[in-house]
Tab-separated table of N, CA, C and O in Angstrom:
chain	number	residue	atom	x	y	z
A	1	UNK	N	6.258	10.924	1.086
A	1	UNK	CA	5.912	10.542	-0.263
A	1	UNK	C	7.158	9.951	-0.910
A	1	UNK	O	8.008	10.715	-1.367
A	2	UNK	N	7.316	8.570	-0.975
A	2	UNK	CA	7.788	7.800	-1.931
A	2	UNK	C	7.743	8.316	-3.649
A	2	UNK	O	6.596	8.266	-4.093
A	3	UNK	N	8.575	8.694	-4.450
A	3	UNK	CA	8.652	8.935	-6.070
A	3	UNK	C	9.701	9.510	-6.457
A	3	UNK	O	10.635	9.825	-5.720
A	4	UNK	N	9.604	9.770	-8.151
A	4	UNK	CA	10.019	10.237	-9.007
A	4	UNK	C	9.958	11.968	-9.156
A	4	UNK	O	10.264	12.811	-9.999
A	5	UNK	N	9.357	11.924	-7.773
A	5	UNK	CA	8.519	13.747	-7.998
A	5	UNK	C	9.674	14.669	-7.514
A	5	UNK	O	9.573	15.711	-8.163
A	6	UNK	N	10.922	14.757	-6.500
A	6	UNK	CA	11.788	15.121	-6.097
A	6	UNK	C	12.342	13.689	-6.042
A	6	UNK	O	11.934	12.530	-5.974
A	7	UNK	N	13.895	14.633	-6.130
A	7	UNK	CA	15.490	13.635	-5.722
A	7	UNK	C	16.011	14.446	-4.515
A	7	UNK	O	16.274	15.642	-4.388
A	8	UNK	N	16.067	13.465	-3.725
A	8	UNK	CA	16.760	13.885	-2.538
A	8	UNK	C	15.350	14.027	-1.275
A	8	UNK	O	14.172	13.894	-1.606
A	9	UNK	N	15.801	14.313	0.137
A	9	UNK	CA	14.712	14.504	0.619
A	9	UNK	C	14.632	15.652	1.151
A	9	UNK	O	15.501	16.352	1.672
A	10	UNK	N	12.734	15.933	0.877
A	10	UNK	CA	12.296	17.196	1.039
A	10	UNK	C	10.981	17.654	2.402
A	10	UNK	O	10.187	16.849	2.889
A	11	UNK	N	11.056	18.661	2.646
A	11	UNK	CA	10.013	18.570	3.280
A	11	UNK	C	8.974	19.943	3.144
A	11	UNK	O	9.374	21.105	3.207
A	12	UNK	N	7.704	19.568	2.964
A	12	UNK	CA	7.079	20.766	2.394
A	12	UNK	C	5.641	20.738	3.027
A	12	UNK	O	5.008	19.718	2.754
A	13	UNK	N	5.016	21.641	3.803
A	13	UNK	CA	4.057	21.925	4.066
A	13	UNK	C	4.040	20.043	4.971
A	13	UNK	O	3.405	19.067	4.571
A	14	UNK	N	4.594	20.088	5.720
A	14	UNK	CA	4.741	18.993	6.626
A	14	UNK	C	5.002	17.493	6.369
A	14	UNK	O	4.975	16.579	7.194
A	15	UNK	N	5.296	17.429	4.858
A	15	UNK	CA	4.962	16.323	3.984
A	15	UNK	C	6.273	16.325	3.377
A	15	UNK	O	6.830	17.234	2.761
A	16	UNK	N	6.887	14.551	3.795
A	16	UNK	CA	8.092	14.158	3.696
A	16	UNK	C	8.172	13.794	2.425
A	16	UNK	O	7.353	12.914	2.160
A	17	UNK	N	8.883	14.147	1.467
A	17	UNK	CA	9.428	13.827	0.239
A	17	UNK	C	10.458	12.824	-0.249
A	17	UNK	O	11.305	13.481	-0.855
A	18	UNK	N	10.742	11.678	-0.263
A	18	UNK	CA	11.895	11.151	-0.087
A	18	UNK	C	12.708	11.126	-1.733
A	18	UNK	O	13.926	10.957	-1.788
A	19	UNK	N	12.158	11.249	-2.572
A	19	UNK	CA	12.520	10.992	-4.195
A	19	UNK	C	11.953	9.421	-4.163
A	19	UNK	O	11.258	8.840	-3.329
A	20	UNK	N	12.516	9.000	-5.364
A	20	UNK	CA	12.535	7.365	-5.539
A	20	UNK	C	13.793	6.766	-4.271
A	20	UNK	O	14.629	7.341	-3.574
A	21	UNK	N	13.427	5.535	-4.428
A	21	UNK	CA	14.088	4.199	-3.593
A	21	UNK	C	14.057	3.417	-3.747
A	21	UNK	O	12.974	2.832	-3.737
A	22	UNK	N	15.473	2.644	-4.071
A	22	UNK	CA	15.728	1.499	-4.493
A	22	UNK	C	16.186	0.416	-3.877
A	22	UNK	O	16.339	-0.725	-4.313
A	23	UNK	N	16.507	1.113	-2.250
A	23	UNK	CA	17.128	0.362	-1.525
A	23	UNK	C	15.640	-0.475	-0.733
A	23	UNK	O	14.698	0.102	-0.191
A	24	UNK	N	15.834	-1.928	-0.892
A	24	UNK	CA	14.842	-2.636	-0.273
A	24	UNK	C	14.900	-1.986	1.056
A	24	UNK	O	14.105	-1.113	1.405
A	25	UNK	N	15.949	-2.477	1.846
A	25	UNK	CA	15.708	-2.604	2.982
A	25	UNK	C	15.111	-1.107	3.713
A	25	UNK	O	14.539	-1.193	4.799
A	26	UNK	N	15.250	-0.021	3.177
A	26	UNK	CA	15.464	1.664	3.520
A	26	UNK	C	13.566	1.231	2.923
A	26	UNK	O	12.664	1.371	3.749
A	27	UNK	N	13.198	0.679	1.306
A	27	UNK	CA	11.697	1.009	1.337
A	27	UNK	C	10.867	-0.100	2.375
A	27	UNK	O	9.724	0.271	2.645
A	28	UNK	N	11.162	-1.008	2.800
A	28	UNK	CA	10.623	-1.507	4.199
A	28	UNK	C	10.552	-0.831	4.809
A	28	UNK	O	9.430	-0.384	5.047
A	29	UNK	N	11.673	-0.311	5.458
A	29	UNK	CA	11.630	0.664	6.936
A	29	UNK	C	10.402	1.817	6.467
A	29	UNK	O	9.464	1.913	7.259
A	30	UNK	N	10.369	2.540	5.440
A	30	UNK	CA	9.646	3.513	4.671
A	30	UNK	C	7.922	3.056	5.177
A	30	UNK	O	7.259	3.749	5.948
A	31	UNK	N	7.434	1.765	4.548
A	31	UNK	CA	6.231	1.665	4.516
A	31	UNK	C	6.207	0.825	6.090
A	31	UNK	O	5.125	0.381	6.474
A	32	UNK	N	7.446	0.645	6.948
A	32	UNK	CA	6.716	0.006	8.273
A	32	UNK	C	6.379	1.454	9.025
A	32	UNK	O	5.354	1.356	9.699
A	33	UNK	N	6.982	2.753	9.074
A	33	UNK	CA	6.918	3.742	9.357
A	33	UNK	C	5.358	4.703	9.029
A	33	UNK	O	4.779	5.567	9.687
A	34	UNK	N	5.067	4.051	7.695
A	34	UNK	CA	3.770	4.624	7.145
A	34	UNK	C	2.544	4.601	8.128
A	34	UNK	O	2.732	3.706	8.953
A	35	UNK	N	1.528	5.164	8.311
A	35	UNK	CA	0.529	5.215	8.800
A	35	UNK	C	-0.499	4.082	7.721
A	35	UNK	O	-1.194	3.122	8.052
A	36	UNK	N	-0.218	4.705	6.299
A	36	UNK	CA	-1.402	4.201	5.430
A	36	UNK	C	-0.196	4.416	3.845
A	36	UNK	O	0.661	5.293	3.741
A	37	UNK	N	-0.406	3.698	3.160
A	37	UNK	CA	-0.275	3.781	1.917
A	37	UNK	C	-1.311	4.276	0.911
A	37	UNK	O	-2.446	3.800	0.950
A	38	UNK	N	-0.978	5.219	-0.001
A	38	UNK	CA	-2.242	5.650	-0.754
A	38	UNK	C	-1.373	5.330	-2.792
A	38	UNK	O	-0.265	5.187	-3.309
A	39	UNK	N	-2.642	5.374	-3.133
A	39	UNK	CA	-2.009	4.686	-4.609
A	39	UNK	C	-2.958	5.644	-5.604
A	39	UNK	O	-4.188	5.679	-5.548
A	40	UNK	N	-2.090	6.441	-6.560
A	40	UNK	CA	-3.063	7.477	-7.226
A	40	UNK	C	-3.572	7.390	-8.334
A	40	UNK	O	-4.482	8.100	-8.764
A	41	UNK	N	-2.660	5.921	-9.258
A	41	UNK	CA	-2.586	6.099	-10.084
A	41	UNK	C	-3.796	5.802	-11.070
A	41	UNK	O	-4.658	5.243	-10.392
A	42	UNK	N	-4.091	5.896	-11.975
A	42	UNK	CA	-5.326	5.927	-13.050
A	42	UNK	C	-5.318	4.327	-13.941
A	42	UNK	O	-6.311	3.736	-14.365
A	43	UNK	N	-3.737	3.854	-14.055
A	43	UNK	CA	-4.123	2.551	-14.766
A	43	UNK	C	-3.035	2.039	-13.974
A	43	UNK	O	-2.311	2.819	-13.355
A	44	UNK	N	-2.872	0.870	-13.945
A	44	UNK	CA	-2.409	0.480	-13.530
A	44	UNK	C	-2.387	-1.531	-13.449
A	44	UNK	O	-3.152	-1.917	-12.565
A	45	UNK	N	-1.694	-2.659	-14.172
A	45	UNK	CA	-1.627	-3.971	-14.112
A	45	UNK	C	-1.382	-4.581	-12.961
A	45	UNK	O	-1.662	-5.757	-13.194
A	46	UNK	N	-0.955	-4.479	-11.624
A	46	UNK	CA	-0.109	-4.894	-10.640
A	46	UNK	C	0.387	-4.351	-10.007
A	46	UNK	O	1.455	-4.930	-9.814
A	47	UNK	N	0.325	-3.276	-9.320
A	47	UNK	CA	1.123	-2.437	-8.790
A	47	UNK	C	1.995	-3.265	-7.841
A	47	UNK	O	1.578	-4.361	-7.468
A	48	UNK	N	3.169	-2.808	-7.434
A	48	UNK	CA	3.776	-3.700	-6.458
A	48	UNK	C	3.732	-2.981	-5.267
A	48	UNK	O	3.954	-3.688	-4.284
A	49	UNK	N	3.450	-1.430	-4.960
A	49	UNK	CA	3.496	-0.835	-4.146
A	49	UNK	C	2.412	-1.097	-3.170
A	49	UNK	O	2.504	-0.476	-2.111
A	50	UNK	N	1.040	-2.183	-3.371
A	50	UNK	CA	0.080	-2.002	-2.871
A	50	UNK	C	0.662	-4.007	-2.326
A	50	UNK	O	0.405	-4.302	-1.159
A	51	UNK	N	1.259	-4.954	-3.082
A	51	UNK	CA	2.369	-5.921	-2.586
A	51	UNK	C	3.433	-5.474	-1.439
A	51	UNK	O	3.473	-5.961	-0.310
A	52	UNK	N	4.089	-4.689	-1.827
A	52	UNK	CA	5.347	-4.329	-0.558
A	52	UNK	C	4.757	-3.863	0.512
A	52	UNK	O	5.430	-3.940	1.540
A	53	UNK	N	3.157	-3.158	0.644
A	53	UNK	CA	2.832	-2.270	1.869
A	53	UNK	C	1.883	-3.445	2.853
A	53	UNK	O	1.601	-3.444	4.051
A	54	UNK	N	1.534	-4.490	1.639
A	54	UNK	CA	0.501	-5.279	3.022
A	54	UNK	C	1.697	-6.038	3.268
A	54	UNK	O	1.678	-6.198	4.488
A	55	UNK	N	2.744	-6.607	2.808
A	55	UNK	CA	3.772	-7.435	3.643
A	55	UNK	C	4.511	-6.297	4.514
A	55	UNK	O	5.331	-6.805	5.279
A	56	UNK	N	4.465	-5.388	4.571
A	56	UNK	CA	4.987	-4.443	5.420
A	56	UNK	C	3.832	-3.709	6.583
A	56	UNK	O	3.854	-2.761	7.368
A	57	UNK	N	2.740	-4.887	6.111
A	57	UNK	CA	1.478	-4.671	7.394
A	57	UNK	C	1.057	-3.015	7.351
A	57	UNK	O	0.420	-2.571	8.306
A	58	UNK	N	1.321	-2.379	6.552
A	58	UNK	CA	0.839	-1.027	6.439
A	58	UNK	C	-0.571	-1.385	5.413
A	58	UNK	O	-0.301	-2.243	4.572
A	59	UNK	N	-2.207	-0.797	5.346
A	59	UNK	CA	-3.154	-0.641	4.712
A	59	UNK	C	-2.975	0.022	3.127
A	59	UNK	O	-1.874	0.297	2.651
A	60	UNK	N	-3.955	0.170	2.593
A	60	UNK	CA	-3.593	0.763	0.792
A	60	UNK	C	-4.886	1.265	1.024
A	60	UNK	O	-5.804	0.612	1.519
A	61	UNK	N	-4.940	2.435	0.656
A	61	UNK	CA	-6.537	3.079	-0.234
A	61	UNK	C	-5.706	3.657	-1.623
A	61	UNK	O	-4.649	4.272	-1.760
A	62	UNK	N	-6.607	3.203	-2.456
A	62	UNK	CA	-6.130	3.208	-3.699
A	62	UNK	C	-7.143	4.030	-4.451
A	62	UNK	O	-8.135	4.240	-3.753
A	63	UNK	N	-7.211	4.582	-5.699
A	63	UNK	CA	-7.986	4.544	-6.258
A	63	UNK	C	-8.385	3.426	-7.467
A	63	UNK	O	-7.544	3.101	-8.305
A	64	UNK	N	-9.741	2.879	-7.467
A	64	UNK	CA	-9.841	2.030	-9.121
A	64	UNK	C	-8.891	2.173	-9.949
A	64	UNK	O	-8.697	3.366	-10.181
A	65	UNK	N	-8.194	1.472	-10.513
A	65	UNK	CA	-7.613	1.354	-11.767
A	65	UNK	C	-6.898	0.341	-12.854
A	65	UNK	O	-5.739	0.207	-13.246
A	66	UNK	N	-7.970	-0.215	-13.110
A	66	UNK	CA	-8.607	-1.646	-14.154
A	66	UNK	C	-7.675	-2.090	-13.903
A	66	UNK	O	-6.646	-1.750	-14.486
A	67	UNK	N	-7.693	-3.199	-12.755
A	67	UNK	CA	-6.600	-4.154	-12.343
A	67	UNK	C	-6.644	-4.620	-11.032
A	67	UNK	O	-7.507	-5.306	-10.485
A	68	UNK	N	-5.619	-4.167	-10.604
A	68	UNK	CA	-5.358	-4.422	-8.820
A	68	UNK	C	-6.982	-4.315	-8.146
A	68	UNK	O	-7.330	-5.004	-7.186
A	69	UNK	N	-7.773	-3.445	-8.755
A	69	UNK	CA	-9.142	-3.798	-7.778
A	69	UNK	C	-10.222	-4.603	-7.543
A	69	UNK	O	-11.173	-4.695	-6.767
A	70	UNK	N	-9.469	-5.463	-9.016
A	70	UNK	CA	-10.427	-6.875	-9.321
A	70	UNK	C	-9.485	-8.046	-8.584
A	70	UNK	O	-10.205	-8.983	-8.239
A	71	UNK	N	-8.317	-8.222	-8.303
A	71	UNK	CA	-7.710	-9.030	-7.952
A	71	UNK	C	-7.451	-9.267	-6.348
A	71	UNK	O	-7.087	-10.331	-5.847
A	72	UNK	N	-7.732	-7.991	-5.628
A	72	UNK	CA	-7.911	-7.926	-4.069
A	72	UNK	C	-8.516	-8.249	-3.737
A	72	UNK	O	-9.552	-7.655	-4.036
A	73	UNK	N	-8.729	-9.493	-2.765
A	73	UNK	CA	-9.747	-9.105	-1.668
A	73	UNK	C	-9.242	-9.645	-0.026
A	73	UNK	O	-9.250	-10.796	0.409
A	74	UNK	N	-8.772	-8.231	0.746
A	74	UNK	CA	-8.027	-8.436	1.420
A	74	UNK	C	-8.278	-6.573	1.865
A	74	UNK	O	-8.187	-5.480	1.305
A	75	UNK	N	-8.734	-7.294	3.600
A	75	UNK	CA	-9.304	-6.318	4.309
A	75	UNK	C	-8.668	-4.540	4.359
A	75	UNK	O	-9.171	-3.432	4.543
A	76	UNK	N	-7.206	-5.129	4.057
A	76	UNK	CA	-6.242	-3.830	4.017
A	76	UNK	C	-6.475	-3.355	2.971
A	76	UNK	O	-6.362	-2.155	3.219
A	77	UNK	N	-6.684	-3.424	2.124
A	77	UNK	CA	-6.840	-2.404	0.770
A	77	UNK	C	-8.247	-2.493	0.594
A	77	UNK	O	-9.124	-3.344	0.740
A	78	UNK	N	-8.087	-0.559	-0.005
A	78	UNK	CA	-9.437	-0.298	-0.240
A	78	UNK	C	-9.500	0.708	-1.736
A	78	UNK	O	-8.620	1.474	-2.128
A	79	UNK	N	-10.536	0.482	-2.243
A	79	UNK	CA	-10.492	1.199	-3.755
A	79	UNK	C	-11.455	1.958	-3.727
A	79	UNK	O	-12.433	1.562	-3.091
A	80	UNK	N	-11.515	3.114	-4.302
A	80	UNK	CA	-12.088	4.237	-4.608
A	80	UNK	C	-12.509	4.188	-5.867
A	80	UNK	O	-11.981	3.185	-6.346
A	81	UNK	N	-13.221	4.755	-6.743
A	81	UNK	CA	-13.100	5.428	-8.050
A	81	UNK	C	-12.878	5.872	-7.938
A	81	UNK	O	-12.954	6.424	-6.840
A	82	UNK	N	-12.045	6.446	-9.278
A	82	UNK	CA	-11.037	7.379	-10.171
A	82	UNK	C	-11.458	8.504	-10.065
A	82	UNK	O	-12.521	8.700	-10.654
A	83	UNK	N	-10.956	9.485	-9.439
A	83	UNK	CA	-11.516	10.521	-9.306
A	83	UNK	C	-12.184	11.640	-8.226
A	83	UNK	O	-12.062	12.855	-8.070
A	84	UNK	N	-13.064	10.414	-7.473
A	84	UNK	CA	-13.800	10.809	-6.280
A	84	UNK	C	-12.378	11.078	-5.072
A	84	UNK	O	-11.643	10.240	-4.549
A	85	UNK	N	-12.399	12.410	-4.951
A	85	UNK	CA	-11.505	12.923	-4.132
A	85	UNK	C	-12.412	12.631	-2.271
A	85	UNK	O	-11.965	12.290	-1.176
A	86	UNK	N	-13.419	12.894	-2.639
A	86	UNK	CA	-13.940	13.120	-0.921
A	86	UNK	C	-14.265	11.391	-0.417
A	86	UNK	O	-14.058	11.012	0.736
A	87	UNK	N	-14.714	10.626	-1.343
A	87	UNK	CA	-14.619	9.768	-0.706
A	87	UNK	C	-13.345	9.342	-0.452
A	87	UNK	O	-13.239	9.045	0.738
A	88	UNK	N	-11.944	9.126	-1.306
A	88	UNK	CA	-11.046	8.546	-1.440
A	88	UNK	C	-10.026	9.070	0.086
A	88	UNK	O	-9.128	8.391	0.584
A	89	UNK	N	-10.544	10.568	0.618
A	89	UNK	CA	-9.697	11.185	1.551
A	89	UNK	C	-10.811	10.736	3.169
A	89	UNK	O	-10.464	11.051	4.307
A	90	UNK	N	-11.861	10.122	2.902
A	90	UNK	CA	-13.228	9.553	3.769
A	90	UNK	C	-12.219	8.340	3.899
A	90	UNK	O	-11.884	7.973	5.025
A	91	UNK	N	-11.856	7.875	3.064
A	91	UNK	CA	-11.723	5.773	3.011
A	91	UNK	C	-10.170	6.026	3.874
A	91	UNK	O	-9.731	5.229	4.703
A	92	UNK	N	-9.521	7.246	3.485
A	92	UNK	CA	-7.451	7.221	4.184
A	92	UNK	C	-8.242	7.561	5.949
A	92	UNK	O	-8.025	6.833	6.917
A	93	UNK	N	-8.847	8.400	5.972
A	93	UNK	CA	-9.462	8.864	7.414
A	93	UNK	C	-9.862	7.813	8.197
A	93	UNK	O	-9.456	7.684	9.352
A	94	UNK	N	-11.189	6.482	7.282
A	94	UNK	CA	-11.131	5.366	8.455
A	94	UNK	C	-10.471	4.724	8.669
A	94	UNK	O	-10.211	4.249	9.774
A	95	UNK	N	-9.801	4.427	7.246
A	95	UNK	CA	-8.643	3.286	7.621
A	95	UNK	C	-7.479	3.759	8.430
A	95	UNK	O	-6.666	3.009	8.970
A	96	UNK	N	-7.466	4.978	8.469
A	96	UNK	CA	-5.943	5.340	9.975
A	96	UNK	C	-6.397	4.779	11.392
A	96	UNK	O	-5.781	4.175	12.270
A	97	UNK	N	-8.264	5.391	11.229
A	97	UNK	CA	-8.741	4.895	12.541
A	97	UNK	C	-8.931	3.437	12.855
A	97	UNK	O	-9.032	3.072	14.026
A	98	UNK	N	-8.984	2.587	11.845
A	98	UNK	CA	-9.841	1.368	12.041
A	98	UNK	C	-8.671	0.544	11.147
A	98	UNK	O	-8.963	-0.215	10.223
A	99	UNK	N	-7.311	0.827	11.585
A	99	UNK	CA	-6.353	0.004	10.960
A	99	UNK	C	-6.406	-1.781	11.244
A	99	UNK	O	-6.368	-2.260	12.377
A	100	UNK	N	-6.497	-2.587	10.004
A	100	UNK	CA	-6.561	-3.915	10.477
A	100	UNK	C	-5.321	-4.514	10.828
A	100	UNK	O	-4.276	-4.088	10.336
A	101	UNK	N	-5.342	-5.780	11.901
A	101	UNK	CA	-4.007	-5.892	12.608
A	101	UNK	C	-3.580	-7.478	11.610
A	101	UNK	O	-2.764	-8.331	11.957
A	102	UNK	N	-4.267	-7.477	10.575
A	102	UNK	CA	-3.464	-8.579	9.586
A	102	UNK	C	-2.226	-8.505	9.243
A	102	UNK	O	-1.889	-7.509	8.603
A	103	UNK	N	-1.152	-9.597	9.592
A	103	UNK	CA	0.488	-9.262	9.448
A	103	UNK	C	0.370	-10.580	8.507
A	103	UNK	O	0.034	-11.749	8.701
A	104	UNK	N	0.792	-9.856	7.444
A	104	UNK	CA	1.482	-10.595	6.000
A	104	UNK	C	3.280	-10.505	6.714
A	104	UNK	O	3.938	-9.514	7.030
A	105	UNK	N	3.568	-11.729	6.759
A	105	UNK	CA	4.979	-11.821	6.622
A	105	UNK	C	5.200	-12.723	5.873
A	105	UNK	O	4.318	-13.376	5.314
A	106	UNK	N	6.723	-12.942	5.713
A	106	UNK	CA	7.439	-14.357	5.028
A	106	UNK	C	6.964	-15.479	5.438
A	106	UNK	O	6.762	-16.437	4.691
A	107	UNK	N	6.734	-15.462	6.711
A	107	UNK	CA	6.859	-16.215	7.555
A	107	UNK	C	5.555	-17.198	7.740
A	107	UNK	O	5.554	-18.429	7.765
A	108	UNK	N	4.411	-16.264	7.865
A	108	UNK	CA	3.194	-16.244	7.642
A	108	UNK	C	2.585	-17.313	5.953
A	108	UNK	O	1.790	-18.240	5.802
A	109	UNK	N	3.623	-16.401	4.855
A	109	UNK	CA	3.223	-16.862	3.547
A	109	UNK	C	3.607	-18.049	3.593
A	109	UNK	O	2.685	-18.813	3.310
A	110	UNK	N	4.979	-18.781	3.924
A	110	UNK	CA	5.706	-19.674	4.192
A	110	UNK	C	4.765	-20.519	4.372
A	110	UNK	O	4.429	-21.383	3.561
A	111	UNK	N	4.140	-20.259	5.770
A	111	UNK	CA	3.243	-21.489	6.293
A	111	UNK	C	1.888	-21.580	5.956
A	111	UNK	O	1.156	-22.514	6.286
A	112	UNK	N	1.575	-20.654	5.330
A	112	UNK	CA	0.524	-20.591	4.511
A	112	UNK	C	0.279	-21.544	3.176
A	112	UNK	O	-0.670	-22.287	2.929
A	113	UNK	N	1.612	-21.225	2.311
A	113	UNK	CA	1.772	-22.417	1.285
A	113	UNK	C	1.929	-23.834	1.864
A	113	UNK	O	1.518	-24.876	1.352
A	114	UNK	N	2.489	-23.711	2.837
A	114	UNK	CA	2.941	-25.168	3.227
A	114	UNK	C	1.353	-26.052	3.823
A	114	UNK	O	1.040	-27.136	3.330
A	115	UNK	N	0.686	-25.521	4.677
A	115	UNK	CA	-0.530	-25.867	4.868
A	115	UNK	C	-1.512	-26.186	3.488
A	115	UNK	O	-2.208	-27.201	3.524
A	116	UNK	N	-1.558	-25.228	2.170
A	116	UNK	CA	-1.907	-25.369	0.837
A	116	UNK	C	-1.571	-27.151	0.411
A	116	UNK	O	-2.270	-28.133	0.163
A	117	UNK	N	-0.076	-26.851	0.505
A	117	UNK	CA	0.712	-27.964	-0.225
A	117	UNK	C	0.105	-29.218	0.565
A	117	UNK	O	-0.559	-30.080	-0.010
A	118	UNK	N	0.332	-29.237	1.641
A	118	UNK	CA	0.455	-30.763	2.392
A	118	UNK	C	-1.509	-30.998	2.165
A	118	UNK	O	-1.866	-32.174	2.086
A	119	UNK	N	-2.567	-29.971	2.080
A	119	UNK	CA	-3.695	-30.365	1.956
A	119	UNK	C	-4.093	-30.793	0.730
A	119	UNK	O	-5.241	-31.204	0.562
């Protein structure tokens, strides 16, 4: 767990704690290491955490939260409503199993715009 919730790193009931991170390159390694990214929050404009994890080819189950779930549509992330715990821990369960092999890179975006541009 990536946050503000502990400083320093912890480990508790099998569950890695790291505090916050600021160091790019250390939160890359972080979310290439991830299985799944999960996003809890209730409101939310943009999150960037659900940005850094598909260029880091790791999935998002998120829950709804008037924003980011109108602006996705992109096989790796998945939204829940606010609230619904059993589905939201249903949606982290398939997506570990049924991870999609879409790689967002630089590299990728690069030639992505460039194909945009020249058409």
């Amino acid at each position: 767990v990536i946050g503000k919730l502990f400083s320093g790193i912890k480990k508790i009931n099998g569950i890695i704690y790291t505090g916050a991170v600021y160091d790019k390159h250390l939160l890359s390694e972080y979310y290439n290491l991830a299985d799944i990214t999960i996003m809890l929050s209730k409101r939310e404009c943009f999150p960037m955490v659900i940005v850094e994890s598909l260029l880091c080819n790791t999935p998002v189950v998120a829950f709804k939260c008037q924003g980011p779930d109108n602006a996705y549509e992109d096989p790796n992330v998945t939204f829940v409503d606010y609230g619904n715990i059993d589905e939201f821990v249903s949606k982290i369960l398939f997506t570990k199993k049924d991870r999609k092999t879409t790689k967002l890179s630089i590299d990728l975006m690069a030639k992505q715009y460039l194909e945009k541009y020249i058409s």
